[in-house]
Phi, psi and omega in degrees: 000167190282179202213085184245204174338136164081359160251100195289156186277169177207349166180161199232163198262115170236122186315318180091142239272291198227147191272347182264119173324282175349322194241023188260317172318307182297318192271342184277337169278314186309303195299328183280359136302327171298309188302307201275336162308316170306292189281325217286304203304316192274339168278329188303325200283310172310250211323346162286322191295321188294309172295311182283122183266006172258018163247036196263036170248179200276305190283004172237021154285319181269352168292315185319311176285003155273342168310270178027254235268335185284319173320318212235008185267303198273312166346322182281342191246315189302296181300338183282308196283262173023249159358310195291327177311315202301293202241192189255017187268124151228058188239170183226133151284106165359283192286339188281325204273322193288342186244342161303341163265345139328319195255320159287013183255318195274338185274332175288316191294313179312314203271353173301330166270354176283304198287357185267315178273010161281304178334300195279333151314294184310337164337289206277322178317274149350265202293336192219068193273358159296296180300353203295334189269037179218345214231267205250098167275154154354303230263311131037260164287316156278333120345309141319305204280313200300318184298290196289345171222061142256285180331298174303303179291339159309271210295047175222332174261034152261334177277322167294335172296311223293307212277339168268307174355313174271171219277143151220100178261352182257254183271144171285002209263093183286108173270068183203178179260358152229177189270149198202128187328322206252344157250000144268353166298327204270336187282338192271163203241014165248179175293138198234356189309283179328328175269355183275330188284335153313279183311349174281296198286319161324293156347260169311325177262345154301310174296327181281321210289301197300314193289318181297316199267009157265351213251301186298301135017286174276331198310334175276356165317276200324313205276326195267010177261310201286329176296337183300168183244328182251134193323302183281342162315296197293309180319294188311340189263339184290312181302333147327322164226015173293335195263316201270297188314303157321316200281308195313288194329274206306354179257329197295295194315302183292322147316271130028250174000282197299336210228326167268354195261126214267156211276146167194149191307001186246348159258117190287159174330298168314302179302295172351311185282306182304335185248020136294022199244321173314304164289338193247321181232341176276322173312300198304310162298316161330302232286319150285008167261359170265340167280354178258332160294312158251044168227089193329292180330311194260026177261311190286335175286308160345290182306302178319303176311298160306300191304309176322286187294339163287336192262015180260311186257000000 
């Protein structure tokens, strides 16, 4: 139930996927298949990196940290919706709500600065393979990684203070199945100027900046793909970012989708919740079946692994 004027929130109420009894069950099966898919796909992809030393390079370093980060993203929100399908509590606690939109906001911000340095590494690769191993070094490259998630969690505590900062005294009822910056900003009973304005301007300049140096990134892919002469030369540069280029669309694209696509009276709450599902859980899954389907190396290491460990037992 709501929480209302003149009553400090002390925890919030998350609506949960669907108001029908009927369909919590069905969902509860779909998503924790989705869920174990998700993590099954994204450890195969870690355990190839690890195990294989001709995957001991730069460019499946920063893929292991997007299994990472595809890994430890839908963790924040799934097992609580889960749970929630289950029984009929479907409350959070104030710190509990406060550090699940802390971590998906730093794990999300995290993987928006990943996929903008995987572009430029493919970048460097492509348009400058000479210089490239002089460019993106080890030391480098790790640096890189420490930078995008230094980042993400900077700008995830900073929206997350702003956003508990404020007074919350009216209704508890997070209409969503996790806590997320715009439907608890909407709950507070104080000026909110300050925290819209941080997720805007914070936002925007982050989000616009990551999306250009992944956007401009290819277009020089591109253009220098297109300069090669010979027919197997392009196939070989294509197959290189081809991979990448799918997971950025499918990341954008849903994102995009889920947080930009304007409201309308005919879609109910519930759908609303369900294709924002699109963004939190269905991407973290995709995202090792396209690198294991278009990336040869890491199809073969896979088989290597997998076979290695049965023949093993």
């Amino acid at each position: 139930m709501d929480v209302y004027n003149g009553t400090t929130v002390t925890h919030f109420i998350l609506t949960g996927l669907s108001d029908l009894p009927e369909v919590r069950y069905p969902l509860f099966v779909a998503f924790a298949i989705i869920y174990q898919v998700a993590l099954v796909g994204n450890g195969s992809i870690l355990l190839a990196i690890g195990t294989e030393a001709k995957l001991h390079m730069t460019m499946y370093y920063f893929l292991a940290n997007l299994s990472l980060l595809d890994m430890f993203c839908p963790s924040t929100t799934v097992p609580k919706m889960l749970h929630n399908l289950l029984t009929e509590d479907h409350s959070i606690s104030f710190a509990g709500c406060a550090l699940q939109l802390y971590f998906l906001v730093a794990l999300a911000g995290t993987e928006i600065f990943l996929l903008a340095v995987m572009a430029y590494d493919r970048y460097e690769a492509i348009c400058f393979p000479l210089r490239y191993s002089v460019i993106i070094t080890k030391a480098r490259c790790a640096q890189l990684v420490c930078g995008t998630w230094a980042a993400g969690f900077l700008n995830s505590t900073i929206h997350t203070v702003s956003t508990f900062s404020l007074s919350f005294c009216r209704s508890n009822l997070v209409k969503q199945y996790y806590c997320d910056i715009p439907q608890i900003v909407a709950l507070s009973c104080s000026s909110t100027y300050v925290a819209e304005m941080l997720a805007l301007v914070i936002g925007g300049v982050l989000g616009s900046r990551t999306f250009m140096t992944t956007l401009i990134s290819y277009v020089y892919i591109i253009s220098a793909i297109l300069k090669i002469q010979s027919a197997e030369g392009k196939h070989k540069a294509f197959s290189t970012c081809t991979s990448h280029l799918l997971v950025v669309s499918l990341f954008y694209g849903t994102a995009i989708f889920t947080y930009i696509r304007p409201s309308s009276s005919r879609h109910s709450p519930a759908r609303d919740r369900l294709i924002s599902m699109l963004y939190g859980v269905i991407t973290p899954m995709l995202n090792p079946v396209i690198y294991s389907l278009r990336n040869t190396e890491v199809k073969k290491a896979l088989r290597r692994a997998v076979c290695g460990r049965v023949c093993s037992q």
